[in-house]
Short mmCIF file of C-alpha atoms in Angstrom, two decimals:
data_model
loop_
_atom_site.label_atom_id
_atom_site.label_comp_id
_atom_site.label_asym_id
_atom_site.label_seq_id
_atom_site.Cartn_x
_atom_site.Cartn_y
_atom_site.Cartn_z
CA MET A 280 22.56 32.41 5.20
CA ILE A 281 24.24 30.87 2.19
CA ALA A 282 27.97 31.56 2.03
CA ILE A 283 30.07 30.61 -0.98
CA SER A 284 33.79 31.16 -0.85
CA GLY A 285 36.28 30.65 -3.69
CA LEU A 286 34.06 28.13 -5.46
CA THR A 287 35.81 26.73 -8.51
CA LYS A 288 34.68 23.97 -10.85
CA ARG A 289 36.44 22.88 -13.99
CA TYR A 290 35.14 20.45 -16.62
CA LYS A 291 38.20 19.33 -18.58
CA ASP A 292 39.29 22.49 -20.44
CA VAL A 293 36.33 24.60 -19.38
CA LEU A 294 36.45 26.64 -16.21
CA ALA A 295 32.71 26.56 -15.47
CA VAL A 296 32.88 28.41 -12.16
CA ASP A 297 35.90 30.53 -11.35
CA GLU A 298 36.57 31.45 -7.71
CA MET A 299 33.00 32.47 -7.00
CA SER A 300 32.43 34.09 -3.63
CA LEU A 301 29.02 35.22 -2.55
CA GLU A 302 27.10 35.72 0.68
CA ILE A 303 23.36 35.68 0.73
CA PRO A 304 22.14 37.03 4.07
CA SER A 305 19.34 35.24 5.88
CA GLY A 306 15.91 36.28 4.76
CA SER A 307 17.03 37.82 1.49
CA VAL A 308 16.30 36.96 -2.11
CA CYS A 309 19.33 36.88 -4.36
CA GLY A 310 18.85 36.81 -8.11
CA LEU A 311 21.68 35.03 -9.91
CA LEU A 312 21.86 36.29 -13.45
CA GLY A 313 24.03 35.47 -16.40
CA ARG A 314 23.86 34.49 -20.02
CA ASN A 315 23.46 30.84 -20.98
CA GLY A 316 26.63 28.98 -20.09
CA ALA A 317 27.74 31.61 -17.58
CA GLY A 318 28.06 28.96 -14.87
CA LYS A 319 24.86 29.44 -12.89
CA THR A 320 23.62 25.85 -13.10
CA THR A 321 27.10 24.47 -12.39
CA ALA A 322 27.27 26.68 -9.31
CA PHE A 323 23.91 25.28 -8.20
CA LYS A 324 25.14 21.71 -8.76
CA CYS A 325 28.13 22.43 -6.54
CA LEU A 326 25.91 24.00 -3.89
CA LEU A 327 23.67 20.95 -3.79
CA GLY A 328 26.47 18.39 -3.83
CA PHE A 329 25.52 17.06 -7.27
CA THR A 330 29.07 17.65 -8.37
CA ARG A 331 32.27 18.11 -6.39
CA PRO A 332 33.90 21.52 -6.69
CA ASP A 333 37.62 21.64 -7.38
CA ALA A 334 38.05 24.31 -4.73
CA GLY A 335 36.05 26.47 -2.39
CA GLN A 336 33.68 26.22 0.50
CA ILE A 337 29.92 26.31 0.75
CA ARG A 338 28.09 26.89 4.02
CA PHE A 339 24.41 26.85 4.80
CA ASP A 340 23.71 28.75 8.02
CA GLY A 341 27.36 28.20 8.87
CA GLU A 342 27.36 24.46 8.27
CA PRO A 343 28.67 22.45 5.32
CA LEU A 344 26.20 20.52 3.19
CA THR A 345 25.07 17.26 4.79
CA PRO A 346 21.93 15.18 4.27
CA ALA A 347 20.42 17.01 7.25
CA THR A 348 20.77 20.31 5.35
CA PHE A 349 17.92 19.17 3.13
CA LEU A 350 15.55 19.33 6.07
CA LYS A 351 15.59 23.08 5.54
CA LEU A 352 16.66 23.31 1.90
CA GLY A 353 14.46 23.08 -1.17
CA TYR A 354 15.64 22.88 -4.75
CA CYS A 355 13.80 23.37 -8.00
CA PRO A 356 15.85 22.41 -11.08
CA GLU A 357 15.97 24.20 -14.40
CA ARG A 358 14.24 21.31 -16.15
CA PRO A 359 11.65 19.42 -14.12
CA GLN A 360 13.00 16.10 -12.86
CA LEU A 361 9.90 14.08 -12.09
CA TYR A 362 8.91 10.43 -12.17
CA GLY A 363 6.85 10.35 -15.36
CA TRP A 364 5.01 7.21 -14.29
CA LEU A 365 3.99 8.57 -10.88
CA THR A 366 0.96 10.77 -10.23
CA VAL A 367 0.99 14.24 -8.73
CA ALA A 368 -0.30 12.72 -5.47
CA GLN A 369 2.51 10.16 -5.42
CA HIS A 370 5.08 12.92 -5.84
CA LEU A 371 3.64 14.64 -2.80
CA GLU A 372 3.73 11.32 -0.97
CA ILE A 373 7.48 11.14 -1.62
CA VAL A 374 7.88 14.52 0.07
CA ARG A 375 5.57 13.52 2.93
CA ARG A 376 7.57 10.36 3.60
CA THR A 377 10.97 12.02 3.45
CA GLN A 378 10.48 15.51 4.85
CA PRO A 379 9.35 15.79 8.47
CA GLY A 380 8.39 19.41 7.81
CA TYR A 381 5.96 18.52 5.02
CA ASP A 382 2.94 20.81 5.18
CA ALA A 383 -0.01 18.98 3.66
CA ALA A 384 -2.31 22.01 3.79
CA ARG A 385 0.26 24.16 2.02
CA ALA A 386 0.84 21.49 -0.62
CA LYS A 387 -2.89 21.23 -1.25
CA GLU A 388 -3.16 24.99 -1.53
CA LEU A 389 -0.34 25.07 -4.09
CA ILE A 390 -1.91 22.23 -6.07
CA GLY A 391 -5.03 24.39 -6.25
CA THR A 392 -3.06 27.49 -7.22
CA PHE A 393 -1.43 25.72 -10.14
CA ARG A 394 -4.59 23.75 -10.97
CA LEU A 395 -2.91 20.36 -10.94
CA ASP A 396 -4.91 17.13 -11.02
CA MET A 397 -3.70 14.92 -8.18
CA ARG A 398 -4.49 11.75 -10.15
CA LYS A 399 -2.63 12.74 -13.28
CA LYS A 400 0.71 11.14 -14.05
CA ALA A 401 3.62 13.55 -14.34
CA LYS A 402 4.27 12.55 -17.95
CA ARG A 403 0.72 13.65 -18.83
CA LEU A 404 1.20 17.15 -17.41
CA SER A 405 2.03 20.10 -19.64
CA LYS A 406 5.54 21.52 -19.42
CA GLY A 407 4.29 24.38 -17.31
CA GLN A 408 2.43 22.03 -14.97
CA GLN A 409 5.54 19.89 -14.62
CA THR A 410 7.50 22.99 -13.67
CA ALA A 411 4.81 23.85 -11.13
CA LEU A 412 4.89 20.35 -9.64
CA SER A 413 8.66 20.51 -9.45
CA LEU A 414 8.36 23.76 -7.54
CA ILE A 415 5.75 22.33 -5.18
CA VAL A 416 7.99 19.33 -4.44
CA ALA A 417 10.76 21.82 -3.60
CA ILE A 418 8.74 23.98 -1.23
CA ALA A 419 6.08 21.68 0.27
CA HIS A 420 8.17 21.26 3.43
CA ARG A 421 8.46 25.01 3.90
CA PRO A 422 12.25 25.19 3.59
CA SER A 423 14.09 28.17 5.01
CA LEU A 424 16.68 27.94 2.22
CA LEU A 425 15.55 27.79 -1.37
CA ILE A 426 17.62 27.27 -4.49
CA LEU A 427 15.62 27.79 -7.64
CA ASP A 428 17.04 27.39 -11.11
CA GLU A 429 14.72 29.25 -13.47
CA PRO A 430 11.58 28.15 -11.66
CA ALA A 431 9.21 30.07 -13.91
CA SER A 432 10.43 28.78 -17.26
CA GLY A 433 7.65 27.30 -19.33
CA LEU A 434 4.92 28.91 -17.25
CA ASP A 435 2.32 31.25 -18.69
CA PRO A 436 2.31 34.87 -17.43
CA VAL A 437 -0.40 34.16 -14.84
CA MET A 438 1.54 31.21 -13.42
CA GLN A 439 4.77 33.20 -13.54
CA ARG A 440 3.07 35.80 -11.41
CA ALA A 441 1.91 33.07 -9.02
CA VAL A 442 5.50 31.79 -8.72
CA LEU A 443 6.71 35.30 -8.05
CA ASP A 444 4.09 35.80 -5.35
CA LEU A 445 5.10 32.47 -3.86
CA LEU A 446 8.73 33.56 -3.63
CA ILE A 447 7.82 36.90 -2.14
CA ASP A 448 5.64 35.05 0.42
CA ALA A 449 8.52 32.72 1.28
CA ALA A 450 10.93 35.62 1.61
CA THR A 451 8.46 37.51 3.78
CA GLY A 452 8.34 34.41 5.95
CA GLY A 453 12.11 34.65 6.43
CA ALA A 454 13.35 32.22 3.79
CA THR A 455 16.73 32.78 2.12
CA ILE A 456 16.33 32.38 -1.61
CA LEU A 457 18.87 32.01 -4.39
CA ILE A 458 17.12 32.17 -7.74
CA SER A 459 18.36 32.22 -11.29
CA SER A 460 16.20 33.47 -14.10
CA HIS A 461 16.41 35.03 -17.51
CA GLN A 462 13.36 37.10 -16.69
CA ILE A 463 15.08 40.14 -15.29
CA GLY A 464 11.81 41.90 -14.53
CA GLN A 465 10.85 39.10 -12.16
CA ILE A 466 14.18 39.21 -10.40
CA GLU A 467 13.92 42.97 -10.09
CA ARG A 468 10.53 42.62 -8.41
CA ALA A 469 11.43 39.78 -6.06
CA ALA A 470 15.14 40.15 -5.28
CA ASP A 471 16.88 42.48 -2.90
CA HIS A 472 20.32 41.15 -3.78
CA VAL A 473 21.72 40.37 -7.17
CA ALA A 474 24.74 38.50 -8.47
CA ILE A 475 25.75 38.45 -12.11
CA MET A 476 28.00 35.78 -13.62
CA ARG A 477 29.97 35.98 -16.79
CA ASP A 478 32.19 33.18 -18.14
CA GLY A 479 32.16 31.45 -14.76
CA LYS A 480 33.14 34.55 -12.82
CA LEU A 481 30.99 36.64 -10.56
CA VAL A 482 31.30 40.09 -12.10
CA LEU A 483 28.77 41.98 -10.04
CA ALA A 484 27.20 41.27 -6.67
CA GLY A 485 25.52 43.23 -3.96
CA GLU A 486 22.31 44.78 -2.76
CA LEU A 487 20.20 45.85 -5.68
CA ASP A 488 19.53 49.32 -4.28
CA ASP A 489 23.25 49.90 -3.68
CA LEU A 490 24.10 48.74 -7.18
CA ARG A 491 21.47 51.02 -8.64
CA ALA A 492 22.67 53.94 -6.53
CA GLY A 493 26.28 53.29 -7.40
CA SER A 494 25.78 53.70 -11.08
CA LYS A 495 23.51 55.99 -13.04
CA ILE A 496 22.71 56.88 -16.60
CA VAL A 497 23.56 60.39 -17.72
CA GLU A 498 21.55 61.33 -20.78
CA ALA A 499 22.11 64.27 -23.10
CA THR A 500 20.90 65.31 -26.53
CA PHE A 501 23.11 66.99 -29.11
CA GLU A 502 22.23 69.26 -31.99
CA GLY A 503 23.64 68.44 -35.39
CA ALA A 504 26.03 65.62 -34.59
CA ILE A 505 27.35 63.75 -31.60
CA PRO A 506 30.93 64.81 -30.88
CA ALA A 507 33.74 62.43 -30.03
CA LEU A 508 33.05 61.14 -26.53
CA ASP A 509 36.58 61.36 -25.21
CA GLY A 510 37.94 62.25 -21.83
CA PHE A 511 35.30 60.53 -19.70
CA THR A 512 36.26 58.63 -16.58
CA GLY A 513 33.99 56.25 -14.70
CA VAL A 514 31.84 55.48 -17.74
CA SER A 515 31.44 51.80 -18.56
CA ARG A 516 29.80 52.33 -21.93
CA PHE A 517 27.82 54.73 -24.11
CA GLU A 518 24.55 54.12 -25.92
CA ARG A 519 23.56 56.25 -28.87
CA ALA A 520 20.01 56.69 -30.13
CA GLY A 521 19.79 59.34 -32.86
CA LEU A 522 21.29 62.45 -31.35
CA THR A 523 20.81 61.26 -27.80
CA VAL A 524 23.69 59.80 -25.83
CA ARG A 525 23.35 57.72 -22.66
CA ALA A 526 26.49 57.38 -20.59
CA PHE A 527 26.50 54.50 -18.08
CA ALA A 528 28.40 56.05 -15.20
CA ASN A 529 29.84 54.19 -12.21
CA GLY A 530 29.92 57.04 -9.70
CA GLU A 531 31.22 60.53 -10.59
CA THR A 532 27.84 61.27 -12.12
CA ASP A 533 28.18 65.03 -11.74
CA ALA A 534 31.50 65.05 -13.56
CA VAL A 535 30.06 63.03 -16.42
CA ALA A 536 27.04 65.34 -16.66
CA ARG A 537 29.29 68.40 -16.64
CA HIS A 538 31.51 66.96 -19.37
CA LEU A 539 28.54 66.15 -21.56
CA GLY A 540 27.33 69.73 -21.10
CA GLU A 541 30.78 71.04 -22.05
CA LEU A 542 30.62 68.97 -25.24
CA GLY A 543 27.40 70.73 -26.19
CA GLY A 544 24.86 68.34 -24.76
CA ARG A 545 21.42 69.78 -24.02
CA GLY A 546 18.83 68.65 -21.48
CA VAL A 547 21.41 66.71 -19.50
CA ARG A 548 19.72 64.55 -16.89
CA VAL A 549 20.67 61.77 -14.53
CA LEU A 550 18.53 58.63 -14.54
CA ASP A 551 18.41 55.61 -12.28
CA ARG A 552 19.53 52.36 -13.87
CA ASN A 553 17.31 49.34 -13.84
CA LEU A 554 18.51 45.80 -13.37
CA GLU A 555 18.48 45.13 -17.08
CA ASP A 556 20.95 47.99 -17.59
CA LEU A 557 23.17 46.61 -14.84
CA PHE A 558 22.96 43.14 -16.33
CA LEU A 559 23.73 44.22 -19.88
CA ASP A 560 26.57 46.31 -18.62
CA ALA A 561 28.03 43.44 -16.61
CA VAL A 562 27.80 40.82 -19.32
CA SER A 563 28.85 43.01 -22.23
CA ASP A 564 32.43 42.75 -23.45
CA GLY A 565 33.38 46.02 -21.85
CA GLY A 566 31.55 45.28 -18.64
CA THR A 567 33.69 44.54 -15.64
CA LEU A 568 33.63 45.32 -12.00
CA MET B 118 12.92 7.27 -1.48
CA HIS B 119 12.42 3.56 -1.30
CA TYR B 120 8.74 4.48 -1.71
CA VAL B 121 9.45 4.93 -5.42
CA GLU B 122 11.14 1.55 -5.58
CA LEU B 123 8.24 0.01 -3.67
CA LEU B 124 5.90 1.34 -6.34
CA ARG B 125 8.23 0.14 -9.10
CA ALA B 126 8.49 -3.33 -7.54
CA ARG B 127 4.74 -3.50 -6.94
CA ARG B 128 4.09 -2.61 -10.56
CA ALA B 129 6.56 -5.25 -11.74
CA LEU B 130 5.07 -7.91 -9.47
CA ILE B 131 1.51 -7.11 -10.56
CA TRP B 132 2.48 -7.46 -14.21
CA TYR B 133 4.50 -10.59 -13.58
CA GLY B 134 1.81 -12.15 -11.41
CA ALA B 135 -0.94 -11.31 -13.90
CA ILE B 136 0.97 -12.88 -16.81
CA LEU B 137 2.04 -15.90 -14.77
CA PHE B 138 -1.40 -16.76 -13.41
CA SER B 139 -3.04 -16.04 -16.75
CA CYS B 140 -0.70 -18.64 -18.24
CA VAL B 141 -1.55 -21.08 -15.43
CA ALA B 142 -5.28 -20.50 -15.90
CA LEU B 143 -5.00 -20.92 -19.65
CA GLY B 144 -2.91 -24.06 -19.28
CA LEU B 145 -5.35 -25.61 -16.82
CA ALA B 146 -8.32 -24.68 -18.98
CA LEU B 147 -6.74 -26.47 -21.89
CA ALA B 148 -5.78 -29.45 -19.71
CA PHE B 149 -9.32 -29.83 -18.38
CA LYS B 150 -11.02 -29.15 -21.72
CA ASP B 151 -11.92 -32.83 -22.17
CA GLY B 152 -12.26 -33.75 -18.52
CA PRO B 153 -9.65 -34.37 -15.82
CA PRO B 154 -6.23 -35.00 -17.39
CA LYS B 155 -4.51 -38.36 -16.94
CA PHE B 156 -0.73 -38.52 -16.68
CA GLN B 157 1.50 -41.53 -17.04
CA MET B 158 4.66 -41.17 -14.96
CA SER B 159 7.38 -43.12 -16.71
CA HIS B 160 9.89 -43.58 -13.91
CA GLY B 161 9.43 -47.22 -13.29
CA SER B 162 7.86 -48.40 -10.09
CA ASN B 163 8.71 -45.23 -8.08
CA PRO B 164 7.67 -42.17 -10.11
CA SER B 165 8.70 -38.88 -8.49
CA ILE B 166 8.91 -35.15 -9.01
CA PRO B 167 11.85 -33.81 -6.97
CA VAL B 168 10.92 -30.58 -5.21
CA GLU B 169 14.50 -29.33 -5.77
CA PHE B 170 13.74 -29.42 -9.47
CA LEU B 171 10.64 -27.23 -9.01
CA ILE B 172 12.50 -24.83 -6.74
CA ALA B 173 15.17 -24.37 -9.40
CA GLY B 174 12.55 -23.99 -12.12
CA ALA B 175 10.75 -21.33 -10.14
CA ALA B 176 13.94 -19.25 -10.30
CA ILE B 177 12.72 -17.92 -13.61
CA GLY B 178 10.51 -15.47 -11.64
CA PRO B 179 13.20 -13.69 -9.67
CA LEU B 180 15.55 -13.90 -12.65
CA ILE B 181 13.09 -12.03 -14.86
CA LEU B 182 12.48 -9.43 -12.18
CA ALA B 183 16.14 -9.15 -11.20
CA ALA B 184 17.09 -7.58 -14.51
CA PHE B 185 14.02 -5.35 -14.47
CA LEU B 186 14.45 -4.07 -10.92
CA ALA B 187 18.20 -3.72 -11.06
CA VAL B 188 17.92 -0.71 -13.36
CA GLY B 189 15.90 1.23 -10.76
CA LEU B 190 18.91 2.72 -9.03
CA ASP B 191 20.34 3.90 -12.33
CA ALA B 192 16.95 5.38 -13.27
CA GLU B 193 17.04 7.44 -10.07
CA PHE B 194 19.95 9.34 -11.52
CA LYS B 195 17.49 11.14 -13.82
CA THR B 196 15.66 12.53 -10.81
CA VAL B 197 18.50 13.59 -8.52
CA ALA B 198 16.67 16.88 -7.95
CA ILE B 199 14.30 14.77 -5.85
CA THR B 200 16.38 11.74 -4.89
CA TRP B 201 19.48 13.55 -3.69
CA THR B 202 17.70 16.42 -1.97
CA ARG B 203 16.16 14.27 0.76
CA PRO B 204 17.54 14.48 4.30
CA ILE B 205 18.76 10.90 3.98
CA PRO B 206 22.35 9.77 3.31
CA ARG B 207 22.77 8.53 -0.23
CA LEU B 208 24.09 5.18 0.92
CA ALA B 209 20.95 4.66 3.01
CA ILE B 210 18.82 5.54 -0.03
CA ALA B 211 20.70 3.01 -2.17
CA LEU B 212 20.56 0.26 0.46
CA ARG B 213 16.82 0.73 0.98
CA TYR B 214 16.39 0.35 -2.77
CA VAL B 215 18.34 -2.88 -2.69
CA ALA B 216 16.31 -4.14 0.28
CA VAL B 217 13.04 -3.43 -1.53
CA ASP B 218 14.33 -5.18 -4.63
CA GLY B 219 15.44 -8.17 -2.55
CA GLY B 220 11.95 -8.46 -1.12
CA ALA B 221 10.45 -8.23 -4.60
CA LEU B 222 12.73 -11.01 -5.87
CA LEU B 223 11.64 -13.21 -3.00
CA ALA B 224 8.00 -12.41 -3.73
CA ALA B 225 8.49 -13.26 -7.41
CA TRP B 226 10.00 -16.60 -6.49
CA VAL B 227 7.15 -17.38 -4.08
CA LEU B 228 4.59 -16.40 -6.75
CA THR B 229 6.26 -18.64 -9.31
CA LEU B 230 6.54 -21.54 -6.92
CA ALA B 231 2.87 -21.10 -6.00
CA ALA B 232 1.93 -21.17 -9.66
CA VAL B 233 3.95 -24.36 -10.14
CA PHE B 234 2.39 -26.12 -7.12
CA ILE B 235 -1.12 -24.99 -8.08
CA THR B 236 -0.60 -26.50 -11.52
CA ILE B 237 0.85 -29.75 -10.17
CA PHE B 238 -1.91 -30.32 -7.63
CA ALA B 239 -4.64 -29.22 -10.05
CA ILE B 240 -3.65 -31.85 -12.57
CA GLY B 241 -3.34 -34.47 -9.86
CA ILE B 242 0.35 -35.26 -9.80
CA GLY B 243 1.09 -33.71 -6.42
CA LYS B 244 1.35 -37.17 -4.92
CA TYR B 245 4.57 -37.75 -6.86
CA LEU B 246 6.41 -34.86 -5.16
CA THR B 247 9.49 -35.99 -3.28
CA PHE B 248 11.64 -34.01 -0.91
CA GLY B 249 15.33 -34.81 -1.24
CA ASP B 250 18.17 -33.86 1.05
CA HIS B 251 19.12 -30.78 -0.91
CA VAL B 252 15.98 -28.65 -0.72
CA ALA B 253 17.63 -25.99 1.46
CA LEU B 254 20.70 -25.93 -0.77
CA SER B 255 18.48 -25.54 -3.84
CA VAL B 256 16.62 -22.62 -2.27
CA LEU B 257 19.89 -20.92 -1.36
CA LEU B 258 21.34 -21.52 -4.81
CA VAL B 259 18.28 -20.30 -6.68
CA PHE B 260 17.95 -17.15 -4.66
CA GLY B 261 21.70 -16.58 -4.79
CA VAL B 262 21.58 -16.80 -8.57
CA ALA B 263 18.90 -14.09 -8.61
CA VAL B 264 20.97 -11.95 -6.25
CA MET B 265 24.04 -12.44 -8.42
CA TRP B 266 22.14 -11.47 -11.56
CA TYR B 267 20.65 -8.45 -9.82
CA GLY B 268 24.02 -7.40 -8.39
CA LEU B 269 25.86 -7.65 -11.68
CA VAL B 270 23.20 -5.69 -13.57
CA VAL B 271 23.18 -2.99 -10.85
CA LEU B 272 26.96 -2.81 -11.02
CA VAL B 273 27.13 -2.54 -14.80
CA THR B 274 24.33 0.06 -14.93
CA THR B 275 26.17 2.07 -12.31
CA LEU B 276 29.39 1.91 -14.31
CA LEU B 277 27.60 2.73 -17.58
CA PRO B 278 24.88 5.17 -16.52
CA GLY B 279 21.87 5.83 -18.69
CA ARG B 280 21.93 2.45 -20.43
CA GLY B 281 19.84 0.51 -17.93
CA ALA B 282 17.33 -1.03 -20.33
CA ALA B 283 20.01 -2.14 -22.80
CA ILE B 284 22.11 -3.66 -20.03
CA ALA B 285 19.14 -5.47 -18.49
CA GLY B 286 18.18 -6.90 -21.88
CA GLY B 287 21.80 -7.68 -22.71
CA SER B 288 22.16 -9.63 -19.47
CA TRP B 289 19.71 -12.21 -20.82
CA GLY B 290 21.68 -12.45 -24.04
CA TYR B 291 24.85 -12.95 -22.03
CA ALA B 292 23.26 -15.58 -19.80
CA LEU B 293 21.91 -17.57 -22.71
CA ILE B 294 24.75 -17.26 -25.21
CA VAL B 295 27.88 -17.58 -23.08
CA PRO B 296 27.23 -21.20 -21.99
CA GLY B 297 26.90 -22.16 -25.64
CA LEU B 298 30.16 -20.45 -26.53
CA ALA B 299 31.94 -22.54 -23.91
CA HIS B 300 30.97 -25.69 -25.82
CA ILE B 301 32.31 -24.50 -29.17
CA PRO B 302 35.76 -26.00 -29.92
CA PHE B 303 37.69 -22.75 -29.95
CA PRO B 304 41.49 -22.74 -29.65
CA PRO B 305 42.47 -23.63 -26.07
CA LEU B 306 43.10 -20.06 -24.86
CA LEU B 307 39.83 -18.71 -26.27
CA HIS B 308 37.99 -21.71 -24.91
CA GLN B 309 39.36 -20.95 -21.45
CA VAL B 310 38.14 -17.35 -21.80
CA MET B 311 34.66 -18.61 -22.70
CA VAL B 312 34.65 -20.95 -19.74
CA ALA B 313 35.87 -18.16 -17.48
CA LEU B 314 33.06 -15.88 -18.69
CA ASN B 315 30.59 -18.41 -17.35
CA TYR B 316 31.81 -17.79 -13.83
CA LEU B 317 30.10 -14.38 -14.20
CA ASN B 318 26.99 -15.95 -15.69
CA PRO B 319 24.36 -16.61 -13.00
CA MET B 320 22.52 -19.11 -15.20
CA ALA B 321 25.64 -21.27 -15.40
CA TYR B 322 25.37 -21.96 -11.67
CA LEU B 323 21.69 -22.73 -11.78
CA GLY B 324 21.52 -26.01 -13.63
CA GLN B 325 22.39 -28.89 -11.38
CA GLY B 326 22.75 -31.11 -14.40
CA SER B 327 25.84 -32.02 -16.30
CA SER B 328 26.30 -28.77 -18.19
CA ALA B 329 26.71 -26.71 -15.03
CA ARG B 330 29.13 -29.21 -13.62
CA GLU B 331 31.17 -28.97 -16.78
CA LEU B 332 31.26 -25.17 -16.87
CA ILE B 333 31.63 -24.28 -13.23
CA ALA B 334 34.04 -26.21 -11.09
CA GLY B 335 33.20 -26.97 -7.48
CA SER B 336 30.47 -28.56 -5.43
CA GLY B 337 26.88 -27.39 -4.97
CA GLU B 338 27.80 -25.76 -1.67
CA GLN B 339 30.67 -23.92 -3.33
CA HIS B 340 28.30 -22.71 -6.06
CA VAL B 341 25.96 -21.33 -3.40
CA ILE B 342 28.80 -19.46 -1.71
CA ALA B 343 30.07 -18.18 -5.05
CA VAL B 344 26.76 -16.75 -6.28
CA TRP B 345 26.00 -15.03 -2.98
CA LEU B 346 29.50 -13.60 -2.69
CA ILE B 347 29.56 -12.33 -6.27
CA GLY B 348 26.03 -10.90 -5.95
CA LEU B 349 26.58 -9.15 -2.63
CA ALA B 350 30.01 -7.84 -3.63
CA ALA B 351 28.55 -6.43 -6.85
CA VAL B 352 25.74 -4.74 -4.91
CA ALA B 353 28.19 -3.32 -2.36
CA ILE B 354 30.46 -1.88 -5.06
CA ALA B 355 27.52 -0.56 -7.08
CA THR B 356 25.94 1.26 -4.15
CA GLN B 357 29.27 2.85 -3.24
CA ILE B 358 29.77 4.04 -6.81
CA TRP B 359 26.20 5.33 -6.99
CA THR B 360 26.60 7.48 -3.90
CA LYS B 361 29.73 9.08 -5.34
CA ARG B 362 28.43 9.72 -8.81
CA GLU B 363 28.36 13.28 -10.11
CA VAL B 364 25.80 14.95 -12.31
CA PRO B 365 27.61 15.64 -15.59
CA ALA B 366 28.12 19.12 -17.03
#
C-alpha cells in the first residue's frame, strides 16, 4: 500500500502540491491524471525522496521511505535517465549488482519484447527504446511497488500496448502501481483507481467504477432551440452539440432527466461516463469535488 | 552504483595509459633511431637522478585524472532515477564513488611512474637513480596533492551542480595561473590575497623548489598534512552535500 497524507510542496511562490492525501491499496493500479504542471511529477519526486516535502507523510506498506524501500520499489521517470555511454547490458548489470531481487530471465524476456540490442549504448537507442530500457531498469527486480511517470511516452502504439500488458501482468501478480499518463485510454484499461490533480490539489480520487457510478451523463435532444438550462442541481457542466444537450450529473440522475424532460427534451437517456469525461470535468474551471 | 564509477575510471585509465605509453614508445623510438642514445650527466663527479624528483613528476598522472574523475559524482545527479533508487544509503553510494576514484588516482600514479622508470632504464640512465631520505614524504605529498585537487573539484561541482566539465577545466587554469599572480607586485593587500589563494592551489604544494617555499609557508611535513586535510575535508563536505541535494522543480 502507498499512503500519502497531507503532502505539500512549495517552490518559492508556487504551491506545486497542496495537501495531497491519497491511499493506494495493495495490488491496485492507480492512475494519476492531471494537466501539465498539475503537480504529478513533483508528487512523485516527494514520494521517492528526490525532494523534501514541506509537510505531509508518505508510507510504503506502513513504513516511511528508506533505502531498503527500494528493494521492493521500482521507478520509471518521465524522461529516461540513462547513462548514455553505457550499453543496455551494462544498465542491466547495474540492476543486477544493486537489487538482490533481480530476475535475469525476466530482464532478458523484456529485452526481447522491446527488441533492444544488449550491446548498444543508451545514447544510440531511439527515444522509444530509451523509454523501454528505463522501464526495464525499473521493473527487472520484480518490485511490488511501482511508480511510473508517463512510462509509455515516446513509444509506438505496439510498444505502448506492450507496456500496458506489462503493467496489467504486474498488477495481476499483486504489485501496487501508481502511474501517471496523458493517455487516458491506457489508464482506463489498466487502472482500478484514479486520482486527478489540478493546480497541485487532488480534486478527484477513488475507485474508477465508483466514480463512474457516482456521476452520469443525461442526454436529451430539443426541437427548435435549446431552452435556458436553469434550475438544475447536481450538474457540474453542460455540453451542447446542435440541439442535443449533455448534462454531467453528480448523482440525482433521475431528477436531472425529469427536469430535462419538463423543459421539452426528447429521447432523454442516461449514459455512463468514461474516464475522459471525469478527467475533463475535474480539470475544467467549473470542475470541483 | 560504484560499478558505474568503476567503468568510468577504467575508461579514463585506458585512455590515459594508451596516450602515456604511446608517448613513451614514440620517445624511445626517436631516441633509438640512430642507435643507443648516449647521455652526459653534468653533475660533476657524482651524477644522480633523485627518485623523489621522479615521484613528484609522476604526479601529473593522478592530477590529470583527479579533475576528470571528480566530476563523476556530479554527473550522477542526471541519473537519480537510477542512482537514488537503489537500496543503498546515499552516503554509502558517494563514499564508494570516492573509494573507486582514489584507487584510480593511485593506478594513474603507478602507471606514470612505470612509464618514467621504463624510459629511464631503456635509455640507460637507471644507474644514476638515488634514493634520498624523503621518498616516503614525497609519495605522501604527491598523492595528497591529487587528493586535495580531487576533493576541491568534487566540492565545487557539488556546490555548483551541472557545471562539472567547466569546473574541472577551470581547476587547471586556477592551478597554473594563481602561482603567477602571487609573483606580480600588486598592492600589499591584493598580494596577500593572491598568496592566500595559493593555499587552495594543490600545485603550489607540489614543487619542492623555491617557488613553493615562497608561496606556502611551513615545512614539507606540514605541507603533507595540509594537502591531506584539505582534500579529505573537501571530500567529506562534498559527499554530505551530495546526499542532501534535491532534484529541482
